[in-house]
Structures are given as C-alpha cells and as structure tokens.
mmCIF file of C-alpha atoms in Angstrom:
data_model
loop_
_atom_site.group_PDB
_atom_site.id
_atom_site.type_symbol
_atom_site.label_atom_id
_atom_site.label_comp_id
_atom_site.label_asym_id
_atom_site.label_seq_id
_atom_site.Cartn_x
_atom_site.Cartn_y
_atom_site.Cartn_z
ATOM 1 C CA MET V 17 -11.662 -1.486 -15.667
ATOM 2 C CA VAL V 18 -9.479 1.319 -14.078
ATOM 3 C CA LYS V 19 -9.550 4.515 -15.785
ATOM 4 C CA ILE V 20 -5.875 5.480 -16.293
ATOM 5 C CA ALA V 21 -3.987 8.691 -17.537
ATOM 6 C CA PHE V 22 -0.510 8.479 -18.350
ATOM 7 C CA ALA V 23 2.397 11.144 -18.146
ATOM 8 C CA ALA V 24 5.939 10.669 -19.114
ATOM 9 C CA SER V 25 9.135 12.642 -18.677
ATOM 10 C CA GLU V 26 11.099 13.809 -22.063
ATOM 11 C CA ALA V 27 13.619 11.026 -21.352
ATOM 12 C CA GLN V 28 13.860 8.463 -23.982
ATOM 13 C CA ILE V 29 13.159 5.422 -21.675
ATOM 14 C CA ALA V 30 10.214 7.059 -20.181
ATOM 15 C CA GLN V 31 8.894 7.950 -23.683
ATOM 16 C CA ARG V 32 9.269 4.348 -24.889
ATOM 17 C CA ALA V 33 7.615 3.131 -21.726
ATOM 18 C CA TYR V 34 4.585 5.607 -22.560
ATOM 19 C CA GLU V 35 4.168 4.297 -26.180
ATOM 20 C CA ARG V 36 4.077 0.810 -24.975
ATOM 21 C CA LEU V 37 1.739 1.260 -21.928
ATOM 22 C CA THR V 38 -0.933 3.322 -23.908
ATOM 23 C CA ALA V 39 -1.243 0.810 -26.645
ATOM 24 C CA ARG V 40 -1.753 -1.881 -24.158
ATOM 25 C CA TYR V 41 -3.931 -0.244 -21.697
ATOM 26 C CA LYS V 42 -6.818 2.117 -22.758
ATOM 27 C CA ALA V 43 -5.714 5.772 -21.614
ATOM 28 C CA VAL V 44 -8.163 8.634 -20.654
ATOM 29 C CA PRO V 45 -7.605 12.283 -20.365
ATOM 30 C CA MET V 46 -6.289 13.477 -16.854
ATOM 31 C CA GLU V 47 -9.725 15.167 -15.832
ATOM 32 C CA ASP V 48 -11.549 11.781 -16.600
ATOM 33 C CA ALA V 49 -8.989 9.533 -14.723
ATOM 34 C CA GLU V 50 -9.210 7.534 -11.355
ATOM 35 C CA VAL V 51 -5.334 7.188 -11.317
ATOM 36 C CA ILE V 52 -2.377 8.948 -12.986
ATOM 37 C CA VAL V 53 0.372 6.795 -13.734
ATOM 38 C CA ALA V 54 3.660 8.840 -13.900
ATOM 39 C CA LEU V 55 6.538 7.377 -16.085
ATOM 40 C CA GLY V 56 10.047 8.797 -15.127
ATOM 41 C CA GLY V 57 12.280 9.583 -11.957
ATOM 42 C CA ASP V 58 11.521 11.485 -8.698
ATOM 43 C CA GLY V 59 11.857 14.787 -10.313
ATOM 44 C CA PHE V 60 9.319 14.016 -12.548
ATOM 45 C CA MET V 61 6.959 12.703 -9.924
ATOM 46 C CA LEU V 62 7.211 15.873 -8.306
ATOM 47 C CA GLN V 63 6.373 17.496 -11.364
ATOM 48 C CA THR V 64 3.384 15.439 -11.929
ATOM 49 C CA LEU V 65 2.181 15.853 -8.332
ATOM 50 C CA HIS V 66 2.375 19.732 -8.478
ATOM 51 C CA GLY V 67 0.762 20.052 -11.823
ATOM 52 C CA THR V 68 -2.368 17.649 -10.951
ATOM 53 C CA MET V 69 -2.976 18.668 -7.310
ATOM 54 C CA HIS V 70 -6.230 20.504 -8.309
ATOM 55 C CA LEU V 71 -7.567 17.102 -9.597
ATOM 56 C CA ASP V 72 -7.377 15.024 -6.314
ATOM 57 C CA THR V 73 -6.383 12.053 -8.222
ATOM 58 C CA PRO V 74 -3.696 9.630 -6.833
ATOM 59 C CA VAL V 75 -0.550 9.398 -8.667
ATOM 60 C CA TYR V 76 1.334 6.041 -9.135
ATOM 61 C CA GLY V 77 4.809 6.436 -10.337
ATOM 62 C CA MET V 78 6.946 3.707 -12.320
ATOM 63 C CA ASN V 79 10.457 4.315 -12.342
ATOM 64 C CA CYS V 80 12.136 5.221 -15.630
ATOM 65 C CA GLY V 81 14.990 7.261 -13.697
ATOM 66 C CA THR V 82 17.667 6.678 -11.265
ATOM 67 C CA ILE V 83 16.748 6.426 -7.856
ATOM 68 C CA GLY V 84 13.127 6.255 -7.907
ATOM 69 C CA PHE V 85 12.333 6.990 -4.159
ATOM 70 C CA LEU V 86 8.920 8.009 -4.834
ATOM 71 C CA MET V 87 8.402 5.465 -7.454
ATOM 72 C CA ASN V 88 7.422 1.973 -7.951
ATOM 73 C CA GLU V 89 9.254 -0.727 -10.052
ATOM 74 C CA PHE V 90 8.551 -0.518 -13.882
ATOM 75 C CA ARG V 91 6.561 -3.485 -15.184
ATOM 76 C CA GLU V 92 4.294 -3.553 -18.382
ATOM 77 C CA ASP V 93 2.392 -6.748 -17.139
ATOM 78 C CA ASP V 94 -0.306 -6.635 -14.441
ATOM 79 C CA LEU V 95 -0.856 -2.833 -14.210
ATOM 80 C CA ILE V 96 -4.388 -2.932 -13.402
ATOM 81 C CA GLU V 97 -4.002 -5.528 -10.664
ATOM 82 C CA ARG V 98 -1.211 -3.557 -9.189
ATOM 83 C CA LEU V 99 -3.232 -0.234 -9.163
ATOM 84 C CA ARG V 100 -6.072 -1.986 -7.484
ATOM 85 C CA ALA V 101 -3.802 -3.475 -4.773
ATOM 86 C CA ALA V 102 -1.831 -0.154 -4.259
ATOM 87 C CA GLU V 103 -1.624 1.477 -0.852
ATOM 88 C CA GLU V 104 -2.042 5.112 -0.689
ATOM 89 C CA GLU V 105 0.182 7.636 1.305
ATOM 90 C CA VAL V 106 -1.291 11.259 1.771
ATOM 91 C CA ILE V 107 1.591 14.005 2.264
ATOM 92 C CA ASN V 108 1.163 17.713 2.931
ATOM 93 C CA PRO V 109 3.658 20.172 1.205
ATOM 94 C CA LEU V 110 5.353 22.979 2.553
ATOM 95 C CA SER V 111 4.583 26.769 1.653
ATOM 96 C CA MET V 112 7.109 29.105 0.871
ATOM 97 C CA ARG V 113 6.397 33.015 0.936
ATOM 98 C CA ALA V 114 9.595 34.963 0.123
ATOM 99 C CA GLU V 115 10.312 38.794 -0.856
ATOM 100 C CA CYS V 116 12.659 39.322 -3.352
ATOM 101 C CA GLU V 117 14.992 42.424 -3.776
ATOM 102 C CA GLY V 118 12.480 45.127 -5.023
ATOM 103 C CA GLY V 119 9.539 44.146 -3.163
ATOM 104 C CA GLU V 120 8.079 41.293 -5.322
ATOM 105 C CA ILE V 121 6.556 38.553 -3.000
ATOM 106 C CA ARG V 122 7.079 35.071 -4.392
ATOM 107 C CA LYS V 123 4.792 32.011 -3.431
ATOM 108 C CA ALA V 124 5.539 28.199 -3.940
ATOM 109 C CA LEU V 125 4.621 24.687 -2.582
ATOM 110 C CA ALA V 126 7.237 22.082 -1.866
ATOM 111 C CA ILE V 127 6.450 18.434 -1.399
ATOM 112 C CA ASN V 128 10.181 17.717 -0.348
ATOM 113 C CA GLU V 129 12.023 20.968 0.888
ATOM 114 C CA VAL V 130 12.438 24.547 0.745
ATOM 115 C CA SER V 131 16.165 25.505 0.555
ATOM 116 C CA LEU V 132 17.977 28.739 0.761
ATOM 117 C CA LEU V 133 21.486 28.960 -0.694
ATOM 118 C CA ARG V 134 23.999 31.543 -1.147
ATOM 119 C CA ALA V 135 24.180 33.025 -4.628
ATOM 120 C CA GLY V 136 27.564 34.471 -4.378
ATOM 121 C CA PRO V 137 31.115 33.945 -3.382
ATOM 122 C CA GLN V 138 30.543 34.612 0.674
ATOM 123 C CA ALA V 139 28.733 32.588 2.962
ATOM 124 C CA ALA V 140 24.880 33.360 3.628
ATOM 125 C CA LYS V 141 24.293 35.102 6.880
ATOM 126 C CA LEU V 142 20.700 34.637 8.407
ATOM 127 C CA ARG V 143 18.517 35.321 11.262
ATOM 128 C CA VAL V 144 16.463 32.306 12.051
ATOM 129 C CA SER V 145 13.014 32.882 13.946
ATOM 130 C CA ILE V 146 10.364 30.232 14.978
ATOM 131 C CA ASP V 147 6.698 31.175 15.487
ATOM 132 C CA GLY V 148 7.762 34.901 15.635
ATOM 133 C CA ARG V 149 10.495 34.114 18.015
ATOM 134 C CA THR V 150 14.073 34.744 17.226
ATOM 135 C CA ARG V 151 15.994 31.424 18.010
ATOM 136 C CA MET V 152 19.485 32.311 16.254
ATOM 137 C CA ASP V 153 20.496 35.887 15.716
ATOM 138 C CA GLU V 154 23.094 34.770 13.168
ATOM 139 C CA LEU V 155 23.574 31.802 11.110
ATOM 140 C CA VAL V 156 26.612 31.859 8.608
ATOM 141 C CA CYS V 157 26.352 29.016 6.329
ATOM 142 C CA ASP V 158 26.408 27.969 2.544
ATOM 143 C CA GLY V 159 22.603 27.320 2.850
ATOM 144 C CA VAL V 160 19.713 25.937 5.136
ATOM 145 C CA LEU V 161 16.764 23.964 4.465
ATOM 146 C CA VAL V 162 13.362 22.806 5.923
ATOM 147 C CA SER V 163 12.285 19.521 4.851
ATOM 148 C CA THR V 164 9.116 17.417 5.251
ATOM 149 C CA PRO V 165 9.239 13.756 6.289
ATOM 150 C CA ALA V 166 8.522 12.610 2.524
ATOM 151 C CA GLY V 167 11.307 14.896 1.530
ATOM 152 C CA SER V 168 13.677 13.972 4.450
ATOM 153 C CA THR V 169 15.994 11.471 2.492
ATOM 154 C CA ALA V 170 16.486 13.702 -0.429
ATOM 155 C CA TYR V 171 18.494 17.096 -0.295
ATOM 156 C CA ASN V 172 17.965 17.211 3.501
ATOM 157 C CA TYR V 173 19.698 13.627 3.917
ATOM 158 C CA SER V 174 22.533 14.625 1.658
ATOM 159 C CA ALA V 175 23.354 17.407 3.907
ATOM 160 C CA ARG V 176 23.377 15.090 6.749
ATOM 161 C CA GLY V 177 20.083 15.755 8.163
ATOM 162 C CA PRO V 178 17.747 13.233 9.927
ATOM 163 C CA ILE V 179 15.410 10.801 8.199
ATOM 164 C CA LEU V 180 12.039 11.350 9.448
ATOM 165 C CA PRO V 181 9.332 8.869 9.702
ATOM 166 C CA ILE V 182 6.214 9.404 7.875
ATOM 167 C CA GLY V 183 3.313 10.472 9.929
ATOM 168 C CA SER V 184 5.773 11.890 12.531
ATOM 169 C CA ASP V 185 4.218 15.493 12.257
ATOM 170 C CA VAL V 186 8.117 16.955 12.356
ATOM 171 C CA LEU V 187 9.869 19.102 10.107
ATOM 172 C CA ALA V 188 13.942 19.155 9.761
ATOM 173 C CA LEU V 189 15.709 22.334 9.845
ATOM 174 C CA THR V 190 19.185 21.581 8.365
ATOM 175 C CA ALA V 191 22.296 23.767 7.851
ATOM 176 C CA MET V 192 24.665 23.140 4.789
ATOM 177 C CA ALA V 193 28.331 23.792 5.777
ATOM 178 C CA ALA V 194 27.555 26.055 8.958
ATOM 179 C CA PHE V 195 30.388 28.196 9.789
ATOM 180 C CA ARG V 196 28.929 30.162 12.699
ATOM 181 C CA PRO V 197 27.817 28.182 14.925
ATOM 182 C CA ARG V 198 30.593 26.063 14.006
ATOM 183 C CA ARG V 199 29.027 22.668 12.687
ATOM 184 C CA TRP V 200 25.675 23.434 13.711
ATOM 185 C CA ARG V 201 23.614 20.810 12.087
ATOM 186 C CA GLY V 202 19.961 22.091 12.608
ATOM 187 C CA ALA V 203 16.999 21.165 14.495
ATOM 188 C CA LEU V 204 13.710 19.191 14.696
ATOM 189 C CA LEU V 205 10.318 21.218 14.546
ATOM 190 C CA PRO V 206 6.777 20.587 14.984
ATOM 191 C CA SER V 207 4.967 20.351 11.707
ATOM 192 C CA THR V 208 2.902 23.421 12.951
ATOM 193 C CA ALA V 209 5.800 25.519 13.191
ATOM 194 C CA LYS V 210 6.488 28.813 11.280
ATOM 195 C CA VAL V 211 9.787 29.213 10.156
ATOM 196 C CA ARG V 212 11.322 32.483 8.948
ATOM 197 C CA PHE V 213 14.754 33.448 7.666
ATOM 198 C CA ASP V 214 15.876 37.126 7.387
ATOM 199 C CA VAL V 215 18.697 37.435 5.142
ATOM 200 C CA LEU V 216 21.565 39.613 6.826
ATOM 201 C CA GLU V 217 23.615 41.903 4.554
ATOM 202 C CA PRO V 218 21.752 40.857 1.264
ATOM 203 C CA GLU V 219 23.776 42.860 -1.013
ATOM 204 C CA LYS V 220 27.017 41.655 0.229
ATOM 205 C CA ARG V 221 25.935 38.128 0.584
ATOM 206 C CA PRO V 222 23.108 37.520 -1.696
ATOM 207 C CA VAL V 223 20.704 34.398 -1.308
ATOM 208 C CA MET V 224 18.208 32.476 -3.500
ATOM 209 C CA ALA V 225 15.409 30.387 -2.479
ATOM 210 C CA ASP V 226 14.102 27.137 -3.957
ATOM 211 C CA ALA V 227 10.954 25.176 -3.333
ATOM 212 C CA ASP V 228 11.109 22.042 -5.485
ATOM 213 C CA SER V 229 13.005 23.698 -8.120
ATOM 214 C CA ARG V 230 10.848 26.750 -8.093
ATOM 215 C CA HIS V 231 13.308 29.688 -7.641
ATOM 216 C CA ALA V 232 13.263 33.026 -6.009
ATOM 217 C CA GLY V 233 16.455 35.111 -6.564
ATOM 218 C CA ASN V 234 17.943 37.707 -4.154
ATOM 219 C CA VAL V 235 15.514 36.931 -1.356
ATOM 220 C CA LEU V 236 15.573 39.296 1.717
ATOM 221 C CA TRP V 237 13.366 37.155 3.714
ATOM 222 C CA VAL V 238 11.546 33.646 3.566
ATOM 223 C CA GLU V 239 8.841 31.915 5.627
ATOM 224 C CA ILE V 240 7.768 28.579 5.500
ATOM 225 C CA ALA V 241 5.190 26.531 7.097
ATOM 226 C CA SER V 242 3.198 23.307 6.434
ATOM 227 C CA GLU V 243 0.175 23.439 4.227
ATOM 228 C CA PRO V 244 -2.474 21.094 5.491
ATOM 229 C CA LYS V 245 -5.002 22.218 3.189
ATOM 230 C CA VAL V 246 -3.307 20.862 0.148
ATOM 231 C CA LYS V 247 -2.859 16.887 0.129
ATOM 232 C CA HIS V 248 -1.114 14.906 -2.371
ATOM 233 C CA ARG V 249 -2.199 11.292 -2.790
ATOM 234 C CA ILE V 250 0.685 8.745 -3.833
ATOM 235 C CA LEU V 251 0.251 5.106 -4.430
ATOM 236 C CA PHE V 252 2.616 2.350 -3.625
ATOM 237 C CA ASP V 253 2.770 -1.347 -4.151
ATOM 238 C CA PRO V 254 2.165 -3.112 -1.296
ATOM 239 C CA GLY V 255 5.000 -3.392 1.296
ATOM 240 C CA HIS V 256 6.988 -0.859 -0.494
ATOM 241 C CA GLY V 257 5.477 2.392 0.553
ATOM 242 C CA LEU V 258 7.205 5.398 2.015
ATOM 243 C CA GLU V 259 7.482 4.060 5.520
ATOM 244 C CA GLU V 260 9.263 1.136 4.707
ATOM 245 C CA ARG V 261 11.433 3.203 2.195
ATOM 246 C CA LEU V 262 12.540 5.384 5.063
ATOM 247 C CA LEU V 263 13.318 2.569 7.092
ATOM 248 C CA ARG V 264 15.376 0.919 4.299
ATOM 249 C CA GLU V 265 17.386 4.043 3.661
ATOM 250 C CA GLN V 266 18.618 3.874 7.160
ATOM 251 C CA PHE V 267 20.228 0.545 7.108
ATOM 252 C CA VAL V 268 22.452 1.014 3.897
#
C-alpha cells in the first residue's frame, strides 16, 4: 500500500474530492507520506510544491481547477495503481533576491517565473545585466520576466515568450509591451545565467516584483538565478508528462 497524504484547495469541487478520496483511501500525515496528492488547479499545485519542498516527497496533482497544466486528470478509481505507474519529473526553481525601497532585502523561490511589473501609470524603465555585464542600458516596458522551462507555458507564453523544452537548460527572458527598444521580445539564456534588473527612476516609475505570487513592492533591483540545490518532484500519468504537454501546447 502506498502511503498517501492529501491536500486540497479551498474550492468547493476540491473539498468534495478531498472528502471522497480520504474516505476511500487511507490518508497519512504529510511527514509520513510516500506521495502527496494535491487536489486543485495549477496555483494550488505551486502552493503545495512550495509548502512541501522540505519533505523531498513527490507530488501527484489531480485537476479540480481550470487549465491544470501541472495536474493529472481527476478520477477516484485506481488511484494506487496510477501512483505506482506515475513517471517523475524533477524541476529546479528560480531564486529571486530583491532590494525594496528602504533597504529591505526580499528573497523567494519561483517554480514558474519571476516577473517585474510597473506599479504606476508610467512604464517601467530598467537596466538589464547578465552575469555582471550590462546587456541593455534601458528597457522601457510594462514588465519583464524570467521563466523556467516548466513555467514557459504560463505567464511567459501569454506574453508571447517561447515554450522551452523540459531539460533544455535554458531560461526565457521575455518583455511585456516593450516600448524601447520597440517590440523587443526578449532573449534565451543559459540556465546558469545570473540576471539582474536595476530599476531606473524608481520614484517616478515604481516597479513591483513577483515570484510565484510572492510579492515585493517598490523594488530598486532584482537578481534572478536558477537554484539547482532545490528540487521539486512532480508525478504524471505515463505519456502525459511535462515534455508531452509542452509539445502539445505548440500545436493547438
């Protein structure tokens, strides 16, 4: 028997699924589980991964939300068999380090992306540096983000950034509504790259930073890098892993 811990979002459909599954399958505490089953949407899956990364326990998501890119199809039957047959994907998050107005340093991890967004009526004005070298003296835009391959179909794709194959060791740097340089879309970077954004004219053009919904307001600079020491283990039904999903997204 597989030792399963269940977690569910606050959505009513997820709560009902939680009640049915815990009544049918014996549940154990998170610390004793061999696998964690997350019931909800992609947002709740990210929340679960962040909240359980200290356990080094794989997470198997079942979709009780909308898109469910990181989730498997919800079914009550054959859960034990599905867990035993599931294939594991290991992904590394991004680390964000940001200085806010007043000198506070904020740190966070992001499985999908770290984004900078204008926080006022005027476009953000940023200087872009890669590995300590200035690559763009001035980027004027509504925002910019750095995305992992796993997160490349999320906000990055909506901003017309590229979909990155899993295991490609590449990050996407994507601009949103770039004004100068006109229509600049971004760049592909090696996963080892250290990215820094310096906010120019922060009082006139305030900027906020976001790492998987962990916010830092009125930032002065933001540094982003892959964090290989942290590993998130995600389980998928055979033939429905991240690589297949990333390919499928490009043909719809």
